Coordinates of C-alpha atoms in Angstrom, one line a residue:
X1 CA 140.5 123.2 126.3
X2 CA 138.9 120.6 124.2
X3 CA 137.3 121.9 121.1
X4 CA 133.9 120.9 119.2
X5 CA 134.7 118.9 115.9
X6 CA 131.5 118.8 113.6
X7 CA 131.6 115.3 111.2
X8 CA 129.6 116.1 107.9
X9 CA 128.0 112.9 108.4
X10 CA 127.3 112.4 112.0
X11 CA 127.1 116.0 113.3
X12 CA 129.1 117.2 116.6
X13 CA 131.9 114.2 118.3
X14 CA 131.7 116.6 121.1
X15 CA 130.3 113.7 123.1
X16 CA 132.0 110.7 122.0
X17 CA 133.1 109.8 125.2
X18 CA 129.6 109.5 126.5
X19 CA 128.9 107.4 123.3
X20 CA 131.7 104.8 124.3
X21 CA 131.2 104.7 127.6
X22 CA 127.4 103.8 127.0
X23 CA 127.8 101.9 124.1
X24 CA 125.2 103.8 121.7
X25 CA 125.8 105.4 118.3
X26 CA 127.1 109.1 118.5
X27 CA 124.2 110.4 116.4
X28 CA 121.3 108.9 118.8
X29 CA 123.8 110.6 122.0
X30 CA 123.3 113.5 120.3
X31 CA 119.6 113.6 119.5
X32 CA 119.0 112.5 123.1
X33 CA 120.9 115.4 124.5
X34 CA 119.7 117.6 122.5
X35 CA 115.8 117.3 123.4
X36 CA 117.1 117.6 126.5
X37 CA 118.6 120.6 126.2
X38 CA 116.2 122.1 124.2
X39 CA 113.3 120.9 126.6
X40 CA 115.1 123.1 129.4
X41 CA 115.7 125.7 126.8
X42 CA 111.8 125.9 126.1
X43 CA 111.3 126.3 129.8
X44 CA 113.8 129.4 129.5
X45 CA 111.9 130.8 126.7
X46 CA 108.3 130.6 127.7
X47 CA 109.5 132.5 130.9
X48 CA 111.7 134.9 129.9
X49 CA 110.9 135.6 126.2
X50 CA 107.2 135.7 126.9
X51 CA 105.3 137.8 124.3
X52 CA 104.3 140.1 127.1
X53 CA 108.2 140.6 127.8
X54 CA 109.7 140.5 124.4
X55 CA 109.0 141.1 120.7
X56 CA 108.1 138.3 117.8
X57 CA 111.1 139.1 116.0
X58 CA 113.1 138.7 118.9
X59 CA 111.0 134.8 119.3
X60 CA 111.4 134.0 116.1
X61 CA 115.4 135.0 116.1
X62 CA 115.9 133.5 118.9
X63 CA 114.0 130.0 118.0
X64 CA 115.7 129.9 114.6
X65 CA 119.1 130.5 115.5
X66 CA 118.6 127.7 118.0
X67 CA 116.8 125.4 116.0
X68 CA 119.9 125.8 113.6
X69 CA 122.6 125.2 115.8
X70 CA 120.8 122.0 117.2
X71 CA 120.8 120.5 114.0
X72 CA 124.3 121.4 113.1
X73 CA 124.9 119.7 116.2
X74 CA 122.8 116.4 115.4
X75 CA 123.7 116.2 111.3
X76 CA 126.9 118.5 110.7
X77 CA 127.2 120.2 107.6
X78 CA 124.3 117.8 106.2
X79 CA 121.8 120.5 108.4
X80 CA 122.5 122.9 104.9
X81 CA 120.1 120.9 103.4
X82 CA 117.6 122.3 105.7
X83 CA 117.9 125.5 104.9
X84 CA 119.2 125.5 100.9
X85 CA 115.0 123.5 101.4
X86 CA 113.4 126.2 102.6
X87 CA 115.3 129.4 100.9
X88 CA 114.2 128.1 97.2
X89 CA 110.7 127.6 98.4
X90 CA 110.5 130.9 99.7
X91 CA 112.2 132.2 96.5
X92 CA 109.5 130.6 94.4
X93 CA 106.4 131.6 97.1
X94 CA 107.8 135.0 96.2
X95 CA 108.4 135.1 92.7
X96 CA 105.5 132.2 91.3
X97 CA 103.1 134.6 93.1
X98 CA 99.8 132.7 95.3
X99 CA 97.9 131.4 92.4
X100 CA 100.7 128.7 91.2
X101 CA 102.9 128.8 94.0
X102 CA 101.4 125.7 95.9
X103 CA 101.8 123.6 92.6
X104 CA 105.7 124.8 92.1
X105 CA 106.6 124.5 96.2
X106 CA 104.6 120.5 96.2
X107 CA 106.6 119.6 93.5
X108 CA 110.2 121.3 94.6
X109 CA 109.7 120.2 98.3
X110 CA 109.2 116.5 98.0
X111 CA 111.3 116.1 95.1
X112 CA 114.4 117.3 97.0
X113 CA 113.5 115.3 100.2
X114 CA 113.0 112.3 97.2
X115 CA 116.6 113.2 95.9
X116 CA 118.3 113.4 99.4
X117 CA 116.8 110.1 100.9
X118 CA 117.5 108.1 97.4
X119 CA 121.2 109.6 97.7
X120 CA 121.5 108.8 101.7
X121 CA 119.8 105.1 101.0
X122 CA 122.1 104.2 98.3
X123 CA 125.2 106.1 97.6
X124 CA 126.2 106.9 101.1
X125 CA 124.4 104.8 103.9
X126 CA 125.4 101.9 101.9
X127 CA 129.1 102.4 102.0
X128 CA 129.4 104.4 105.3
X129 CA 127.2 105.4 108.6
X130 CA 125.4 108.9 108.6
X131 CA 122.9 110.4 110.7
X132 CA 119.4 110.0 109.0
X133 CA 119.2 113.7 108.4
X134 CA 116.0 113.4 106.1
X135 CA 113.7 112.8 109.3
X136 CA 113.6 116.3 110.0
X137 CA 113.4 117.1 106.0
X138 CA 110.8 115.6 106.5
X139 CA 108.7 117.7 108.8
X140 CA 109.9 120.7 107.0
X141 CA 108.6 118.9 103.6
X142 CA 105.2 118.7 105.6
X143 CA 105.5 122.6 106.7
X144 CA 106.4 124.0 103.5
X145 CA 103.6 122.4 101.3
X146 CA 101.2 123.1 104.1
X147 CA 102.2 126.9 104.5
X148 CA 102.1 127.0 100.3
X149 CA 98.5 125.9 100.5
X150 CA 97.3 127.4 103.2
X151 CA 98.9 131.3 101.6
X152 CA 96.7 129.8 98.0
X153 CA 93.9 129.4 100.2
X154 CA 93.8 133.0 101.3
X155 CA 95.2 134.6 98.9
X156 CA 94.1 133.4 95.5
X157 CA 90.6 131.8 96.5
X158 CA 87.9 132.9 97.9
X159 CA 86.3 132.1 101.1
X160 CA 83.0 129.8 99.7
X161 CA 85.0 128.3 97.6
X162 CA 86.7 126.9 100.9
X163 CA 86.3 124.2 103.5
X164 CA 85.6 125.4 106.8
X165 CA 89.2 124.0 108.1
X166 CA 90.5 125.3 105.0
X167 CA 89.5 128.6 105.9
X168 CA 90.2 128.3 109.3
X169 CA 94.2 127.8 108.5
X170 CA 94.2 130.2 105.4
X171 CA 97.0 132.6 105.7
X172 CA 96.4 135.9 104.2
X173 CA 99.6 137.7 104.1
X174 CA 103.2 136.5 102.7
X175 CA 105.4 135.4 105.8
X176 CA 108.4 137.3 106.0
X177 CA 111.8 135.6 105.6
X178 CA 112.2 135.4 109.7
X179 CA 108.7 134.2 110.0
X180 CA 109.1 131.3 107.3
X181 CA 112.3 129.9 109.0
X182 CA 110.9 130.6 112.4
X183 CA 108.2 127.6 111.0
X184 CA 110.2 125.6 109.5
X185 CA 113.7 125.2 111.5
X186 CA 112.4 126.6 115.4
X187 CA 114.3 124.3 117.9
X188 CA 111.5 123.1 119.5
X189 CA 110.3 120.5 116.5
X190 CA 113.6 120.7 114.1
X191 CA 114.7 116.9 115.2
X192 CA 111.2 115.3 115.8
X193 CA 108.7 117.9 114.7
X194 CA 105.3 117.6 114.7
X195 CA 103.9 119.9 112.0
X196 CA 101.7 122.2 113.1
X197 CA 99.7 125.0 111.0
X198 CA 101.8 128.1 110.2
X199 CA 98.4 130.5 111.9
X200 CA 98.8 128.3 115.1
X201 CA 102.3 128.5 115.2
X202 CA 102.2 132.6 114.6
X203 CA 99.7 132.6 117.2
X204 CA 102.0 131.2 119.9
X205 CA 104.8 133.3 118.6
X206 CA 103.0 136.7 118.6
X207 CA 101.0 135.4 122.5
X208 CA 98.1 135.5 121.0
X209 CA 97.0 131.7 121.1
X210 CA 95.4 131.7 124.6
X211 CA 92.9 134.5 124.0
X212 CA 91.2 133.4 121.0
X213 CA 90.4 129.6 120.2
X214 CA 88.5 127.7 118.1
X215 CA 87.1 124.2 118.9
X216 CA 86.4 122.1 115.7
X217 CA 83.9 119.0 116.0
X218 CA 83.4 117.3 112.9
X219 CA 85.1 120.0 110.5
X220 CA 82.7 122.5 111.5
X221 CA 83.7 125.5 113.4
X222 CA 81.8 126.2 116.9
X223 CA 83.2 129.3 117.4
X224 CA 85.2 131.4 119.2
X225 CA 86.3 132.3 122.9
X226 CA 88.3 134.4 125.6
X227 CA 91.0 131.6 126.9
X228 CA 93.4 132.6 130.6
X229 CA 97.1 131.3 130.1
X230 CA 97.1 128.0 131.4
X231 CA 100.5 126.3 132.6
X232 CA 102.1 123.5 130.9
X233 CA 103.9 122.3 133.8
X234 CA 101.6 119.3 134.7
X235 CA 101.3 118.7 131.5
X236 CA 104.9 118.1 130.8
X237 CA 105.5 116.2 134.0
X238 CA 103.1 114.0 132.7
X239 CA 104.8 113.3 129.3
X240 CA 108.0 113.4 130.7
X241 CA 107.0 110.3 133.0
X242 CA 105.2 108.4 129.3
X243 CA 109.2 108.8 127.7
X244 CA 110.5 107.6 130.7
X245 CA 108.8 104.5 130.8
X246 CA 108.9 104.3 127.2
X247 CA 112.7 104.4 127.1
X248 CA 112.8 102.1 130.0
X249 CA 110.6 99.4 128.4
X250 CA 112.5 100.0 124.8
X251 CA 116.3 99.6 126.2
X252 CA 115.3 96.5 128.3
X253 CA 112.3 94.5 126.6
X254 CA 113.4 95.2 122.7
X255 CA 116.6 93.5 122.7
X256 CA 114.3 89.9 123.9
X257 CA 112.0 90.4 121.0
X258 CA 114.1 91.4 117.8
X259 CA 111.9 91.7 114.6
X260 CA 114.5 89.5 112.7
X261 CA 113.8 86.5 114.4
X262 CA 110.2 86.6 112.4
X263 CA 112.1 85.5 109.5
X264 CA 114.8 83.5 111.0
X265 CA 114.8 79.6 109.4
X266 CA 115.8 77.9 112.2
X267 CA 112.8 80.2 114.4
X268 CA 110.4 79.7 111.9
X269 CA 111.2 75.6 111.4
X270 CA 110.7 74.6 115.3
X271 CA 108.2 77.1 116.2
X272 CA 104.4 76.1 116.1
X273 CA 102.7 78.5 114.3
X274 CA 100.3 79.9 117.3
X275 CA 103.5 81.0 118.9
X276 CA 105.2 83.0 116.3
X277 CA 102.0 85.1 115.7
X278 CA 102.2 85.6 119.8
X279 CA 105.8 86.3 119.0
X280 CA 104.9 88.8 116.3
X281 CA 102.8 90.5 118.3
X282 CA 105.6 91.0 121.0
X283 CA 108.0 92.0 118.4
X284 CA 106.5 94.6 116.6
X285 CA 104.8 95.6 120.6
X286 CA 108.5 96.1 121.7
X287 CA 109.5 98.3 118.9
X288 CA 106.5 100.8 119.4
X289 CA 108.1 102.7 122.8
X290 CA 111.1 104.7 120.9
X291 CA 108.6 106.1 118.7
X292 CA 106.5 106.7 121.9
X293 CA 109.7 108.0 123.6
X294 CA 110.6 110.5 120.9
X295 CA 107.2 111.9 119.9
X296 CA 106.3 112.2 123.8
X297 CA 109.2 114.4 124.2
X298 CA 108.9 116.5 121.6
X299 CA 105.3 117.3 122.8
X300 CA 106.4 118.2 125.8
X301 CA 109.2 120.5 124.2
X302 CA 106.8 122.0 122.5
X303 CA 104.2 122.3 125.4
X304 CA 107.2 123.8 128.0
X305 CA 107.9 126.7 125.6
X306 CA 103.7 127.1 125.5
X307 CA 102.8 126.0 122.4
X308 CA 100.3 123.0 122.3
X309 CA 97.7 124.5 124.1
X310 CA 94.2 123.5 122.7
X311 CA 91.5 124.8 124.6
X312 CA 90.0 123.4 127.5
X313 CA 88.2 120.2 128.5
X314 CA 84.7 119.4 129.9
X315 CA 86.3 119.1 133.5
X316 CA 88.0 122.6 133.1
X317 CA 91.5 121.1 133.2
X318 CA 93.5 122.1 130.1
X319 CA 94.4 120.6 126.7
X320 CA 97.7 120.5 125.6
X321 CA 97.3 118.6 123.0
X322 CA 97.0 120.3 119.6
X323 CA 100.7 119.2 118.1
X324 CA 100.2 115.6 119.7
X325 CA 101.2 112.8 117.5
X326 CA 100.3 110.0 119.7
X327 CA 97.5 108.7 122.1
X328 CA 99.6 105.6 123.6
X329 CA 96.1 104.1 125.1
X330 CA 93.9 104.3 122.4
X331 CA 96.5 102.6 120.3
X332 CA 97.5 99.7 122.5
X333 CA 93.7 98.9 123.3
X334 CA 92.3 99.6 119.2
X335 CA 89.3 97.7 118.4
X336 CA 89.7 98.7 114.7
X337 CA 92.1 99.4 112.5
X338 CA 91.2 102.5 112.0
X339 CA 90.8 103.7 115.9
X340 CA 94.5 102.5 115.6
X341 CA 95.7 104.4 112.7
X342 CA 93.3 107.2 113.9
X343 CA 96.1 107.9 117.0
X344 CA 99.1 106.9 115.4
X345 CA 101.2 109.8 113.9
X346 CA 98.3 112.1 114.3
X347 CA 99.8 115.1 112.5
X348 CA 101.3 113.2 109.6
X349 CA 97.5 112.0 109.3
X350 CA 96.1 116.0 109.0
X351 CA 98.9 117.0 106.4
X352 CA 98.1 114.0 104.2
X353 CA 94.3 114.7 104.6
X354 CA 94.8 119.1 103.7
X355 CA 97.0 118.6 100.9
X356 CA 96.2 115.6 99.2
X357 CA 92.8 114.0 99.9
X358 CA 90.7 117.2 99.9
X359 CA 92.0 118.5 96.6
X360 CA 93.1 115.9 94.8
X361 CA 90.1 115.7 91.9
X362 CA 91.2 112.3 90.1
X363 CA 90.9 108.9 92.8
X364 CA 92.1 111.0 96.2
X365 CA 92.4 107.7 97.9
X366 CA 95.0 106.0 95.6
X367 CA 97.1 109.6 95.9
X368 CA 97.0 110.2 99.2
X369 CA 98.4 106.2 99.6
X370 CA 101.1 107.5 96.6
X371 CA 102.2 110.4 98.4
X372 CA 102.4 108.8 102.3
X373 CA 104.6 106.4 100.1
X374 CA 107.0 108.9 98.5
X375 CA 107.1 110.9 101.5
X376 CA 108.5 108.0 103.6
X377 CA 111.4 107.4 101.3
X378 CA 113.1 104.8 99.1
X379 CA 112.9 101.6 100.7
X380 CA 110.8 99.0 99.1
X381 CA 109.6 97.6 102.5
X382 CA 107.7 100.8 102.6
X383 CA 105.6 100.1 99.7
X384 CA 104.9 96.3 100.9
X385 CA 103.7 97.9 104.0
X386 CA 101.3 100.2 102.4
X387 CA 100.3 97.9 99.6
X388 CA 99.4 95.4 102.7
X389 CA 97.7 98.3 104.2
X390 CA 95.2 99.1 102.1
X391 CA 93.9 95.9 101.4
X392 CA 94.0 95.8 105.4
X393 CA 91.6 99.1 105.3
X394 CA 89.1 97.9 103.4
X395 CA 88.6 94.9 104.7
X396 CA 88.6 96.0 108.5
X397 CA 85.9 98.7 107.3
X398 CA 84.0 96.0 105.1
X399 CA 83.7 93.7 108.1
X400 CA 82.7 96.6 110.4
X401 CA 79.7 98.0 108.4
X402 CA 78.3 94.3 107.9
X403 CA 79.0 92.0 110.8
X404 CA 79.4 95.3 113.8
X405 CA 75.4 95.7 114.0
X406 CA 74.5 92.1 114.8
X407 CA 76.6 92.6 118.8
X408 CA 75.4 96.2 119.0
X409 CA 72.0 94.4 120.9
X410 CA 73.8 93.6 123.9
X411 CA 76.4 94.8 126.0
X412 CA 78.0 91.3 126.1
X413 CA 78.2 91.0 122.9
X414 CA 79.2 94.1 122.5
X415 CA 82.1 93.2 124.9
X416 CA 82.9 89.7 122.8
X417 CA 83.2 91.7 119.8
X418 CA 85.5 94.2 121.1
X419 CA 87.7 91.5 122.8
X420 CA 87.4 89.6 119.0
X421 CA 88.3 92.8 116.8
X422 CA 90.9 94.1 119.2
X423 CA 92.9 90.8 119.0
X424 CA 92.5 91.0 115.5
X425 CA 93.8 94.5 115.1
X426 CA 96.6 94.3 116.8
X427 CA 97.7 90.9 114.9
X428 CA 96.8 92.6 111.1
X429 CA 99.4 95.6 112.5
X430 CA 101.6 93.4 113.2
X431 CA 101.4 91.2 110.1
X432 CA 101.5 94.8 108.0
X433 CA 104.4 96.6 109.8
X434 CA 107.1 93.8 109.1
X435 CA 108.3 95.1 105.4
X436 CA 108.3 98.5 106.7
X437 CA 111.0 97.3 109.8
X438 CA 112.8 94.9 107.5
X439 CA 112.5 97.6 104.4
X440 CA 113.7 95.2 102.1
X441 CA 111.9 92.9 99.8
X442 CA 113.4 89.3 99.8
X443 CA 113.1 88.9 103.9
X444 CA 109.5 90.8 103.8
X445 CA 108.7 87.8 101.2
X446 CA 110.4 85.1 103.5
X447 CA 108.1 86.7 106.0
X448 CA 105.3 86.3 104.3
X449 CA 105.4 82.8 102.8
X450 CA 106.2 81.3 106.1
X451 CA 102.8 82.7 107.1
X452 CA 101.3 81.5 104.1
X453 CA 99.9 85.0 103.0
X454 CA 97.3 84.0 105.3
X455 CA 96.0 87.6 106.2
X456 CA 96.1 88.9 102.3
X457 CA 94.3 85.7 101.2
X458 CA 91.9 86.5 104.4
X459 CA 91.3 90.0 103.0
X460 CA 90.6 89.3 99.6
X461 CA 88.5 86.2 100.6
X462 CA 86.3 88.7 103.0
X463 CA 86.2 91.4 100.3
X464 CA 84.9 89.1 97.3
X465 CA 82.2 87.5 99.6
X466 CA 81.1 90.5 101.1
X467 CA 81.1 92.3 97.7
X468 CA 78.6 89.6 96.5
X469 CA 75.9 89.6 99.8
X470 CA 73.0 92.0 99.1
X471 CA 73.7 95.3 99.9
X472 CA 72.0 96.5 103.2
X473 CA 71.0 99.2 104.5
X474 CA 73.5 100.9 107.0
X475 CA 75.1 104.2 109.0
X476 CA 76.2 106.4 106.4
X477 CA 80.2 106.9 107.2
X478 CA 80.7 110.7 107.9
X479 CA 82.9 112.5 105.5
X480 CA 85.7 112.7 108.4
X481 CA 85.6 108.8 108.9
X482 CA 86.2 108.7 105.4
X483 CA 89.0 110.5 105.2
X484 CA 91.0 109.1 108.0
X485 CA 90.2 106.1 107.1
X486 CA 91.1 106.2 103.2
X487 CA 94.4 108.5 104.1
X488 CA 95.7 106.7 107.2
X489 CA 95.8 103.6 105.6
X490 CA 99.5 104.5 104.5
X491 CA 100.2 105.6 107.8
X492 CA 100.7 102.4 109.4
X493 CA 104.4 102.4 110.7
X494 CA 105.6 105.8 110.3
X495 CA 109.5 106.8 109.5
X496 CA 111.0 107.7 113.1
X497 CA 111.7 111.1 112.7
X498 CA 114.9 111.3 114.7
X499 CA 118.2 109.7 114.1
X500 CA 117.7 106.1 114.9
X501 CA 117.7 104.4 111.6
X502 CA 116.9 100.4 111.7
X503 CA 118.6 99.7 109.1
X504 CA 122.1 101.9 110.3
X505 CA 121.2 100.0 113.5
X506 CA 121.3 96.3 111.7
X507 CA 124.4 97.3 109.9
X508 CA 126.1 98.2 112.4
X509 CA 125.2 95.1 114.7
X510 CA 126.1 92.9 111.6
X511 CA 129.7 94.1 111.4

């Protein structure tokens, strides 16, 4: 009988053979199978570990030991990482006590995630293949300096001092060991996440998410109500069809539109210039479905094992949507760039806006661009892309407070400039995304100059003349606008956080 070999660098070879015969890296076999399995296995454990028919401690043993073994399976012995992360953030929760604790755990948390994805990006993945095994880092990253705030929140302020979300997700009692792995490492988000907040994820643990829920509109709390137990199973069929198409459309339309070929010579030399944006567009289009592919199935792993559950909508139907990262439509048909970046990586978008933009005293907006940089790693694409970005932000919202109110008199016009600003979007994503799929400098340049800097010179040109005209009188921006806006400027291409690294990928297609 054949035994299970674990490689330290690209976790279980258990299905090699599946690898060959398909012609895919072993480390994106096994992520595949293992949202698969774990998708059934949340089926499993909503029914038969139901909080009505079994304890928390027994859910969150159960979740944990999983959520373990699935990413020995995925990342080999590199999966220690996840927990050595967690156990000496928990050892300094415990002995920093809540006042300071946040401070310590920020600091501790996304240094080692920076330490492990500058050692993966340039000692090893350099000189040999590994499994990205800082994609689910991470997520835990995310968890643990959520969870540290929230616990300083409840435990070492008081509740005026607090926002209203802020005092919504306070925790006010220390997690027990179980507990805080439970969070961190369950097997239903430790390859792809999302984040969620540690009081909705102890709520879904302990069965108590479906009778009391809050609805939030606008930061403000409308209270609470008595919620029935729903099923997912719609729900999940639903998503399940999305990654289907998703993965259809990525293994068969991708491979026409490769992103390289923006900054090929002999491409860019006979190509009029109208058709390489079209070709652009395409390119970075086509790239979009394995992100849709992976975050849709981890919903829907999450939703099967009844978590995700969000109250209900107007029609009655249920929402499962409260750990979704993605709203596919919304982002394909954005008229703005920030309805685009307002429904892309959704959850990534709330941690950035709790721990960073709400409490940072000194120019949040600059942070919270600083820290969506760091937390994305060590490639210098990355900070072209978000550079790019938030000249991008500010110009998109400068042109929508002064030239938006002259077609709001017709619905025509209305129409022309939604047709107008959508075409736009899409192209500025486009233009912005490139460094962060060809993370390094020199061909981001290339890129760049064969476009002339058109957009950056656009932006600044738009900027400086609209800085000039008299200021008029317009909507005040909501406080919520504001945020999303400033923090999901750095947000626009998101790391992929499962094991298919574009730049393992190149490497491996250039040898």
């Amino acid at each position: 009988m054949a035994t299970e070999k674990i490689n330290p660098c690209t976790g279980s070879t258990l299905l090699q053979p599946i690898s060959d015969l398909i012609n895919l890296p072993i480390d994106q076999v096994n992520f595949v199978v293992c949202q698969l399995i774990a998708l059934l296995t949340a089926i499993w454990f909503r029914l038969y570990l139901h909080p009505s028919k079994t304890s928390p401690f027994v859910r969150h043993f159960v979740a944990t030991l999983l959520g373990f073994y699935f990413a020995l399976f995925c990342f080999g012995w590199y999966a220690l990482h996840f927990v050595f992360q967690s156990g000496i953030t928990y050892s300094i929760m415990i002995l920093a006590g809540a006042e300071h604790m946040h401070k310590y755990c920020f600091v501790v948390a996304l240094g080692y995630l920076s330490l492990c994805q500058v050692t993966r990006v340039y000692i090893f993945d350099y000189g040999m293949y590994s499994a990205d095994f800082t994609g689910p880092m991470m997520i835990i990253t995310q968890k643990i300096t959520s969870l540290a705030f929230e616990i300083h929140d409840g435990l070492a302020r008081k509740d005026e001092q607090l926002t209203s979300s802020q005092r919504r997700l306070a925790v006010r009692r220390m997690p027990t060991l179980l507990e805080y792995f439970s969070y961190n490492c369950n097997f239903m988000g430790i390859l792809v996440g999302p984040t969620s907040s540690y009081k909705d994820y102890i709520a879904f643990i302990e069965g108590t998410a479906y009778h009391v829920k809050y609805s939030e509109t606008n930061g403000k709390e409308n209270g609470k109500c008595k919620q029935s137990e729903p099923s997912p199973k719609v729900e999940v069929i639903h998503k399940l069809s999305v990654c289907v198409i998703s993965l259809l459309v990525y293994l068969t339309v991708s491979k026409s539109f490769s992103v390289e070929r923006n900054v090929d010579d002999a491409f860019i030399a006979s190509t009029p210039f109208y058709t390489r944006v079209i070709y652009l567009y395409l390119s970075m289009l086509t790239t979009r479905p394995k992100y849709y592919f992976a975050w849709t199935l981890a919903d829907a792993i999450n939703n099967a094992a009844g978590f995700g559950f969000n109250g209900y909508n107007k029609d009655g139907t249920p929402r499962w949507d409260l750990v979704s990262n993605i709203r596919i439509t919304n982002i394909e048909f954005a008229t703005s760039f920030k309805m685009f970046l307002d429904n892309w990586n959704i959850q990534t978008a709330l941690w950035l806006k709790r721990v960073c933009y709400e409490r940072c005293p000194y120019n949040p907006t600059a942070a919270t661009f600083l820290l969506s940089a760091i937390w994305h790693g060590v490639y210098p694409g990355y900070y072209l892309t978000f550079l790019t970005g938030i000249v991008m932000t500010k110009t998109a919202r400068a042109i929508r407070h002064n030239v938006r109110q002259y077609f709001l008199c017709s619905s025509t016009h209305k129409l022309i400039y939604d047709v107008i600003t959508g075409a736009g979007t899409q192209i500025a994503i486009s233009y912005t995304v490139v460094p962060f799929v060809l993370l390094s400098v020199p061909p981001s340049l290339k890129f760049y100059k064969s476009c002339y800097f058109c957009l950056h010179i656009i932006c600044f040109l738009v900027i400086t003349i609209l800085s000039l005209k008299p200021r008029q009188i317009r909507d005040k921006p909501t406080e919520n606008s504001l945020h999303q806006e400033h923090l999901q400027g750095g947000l626009v291409a998101n790391h992929s956080h499962f094991a298919m690294d574009n730049n393992s990928n190149r490497k491996r297609n250039a040898t």
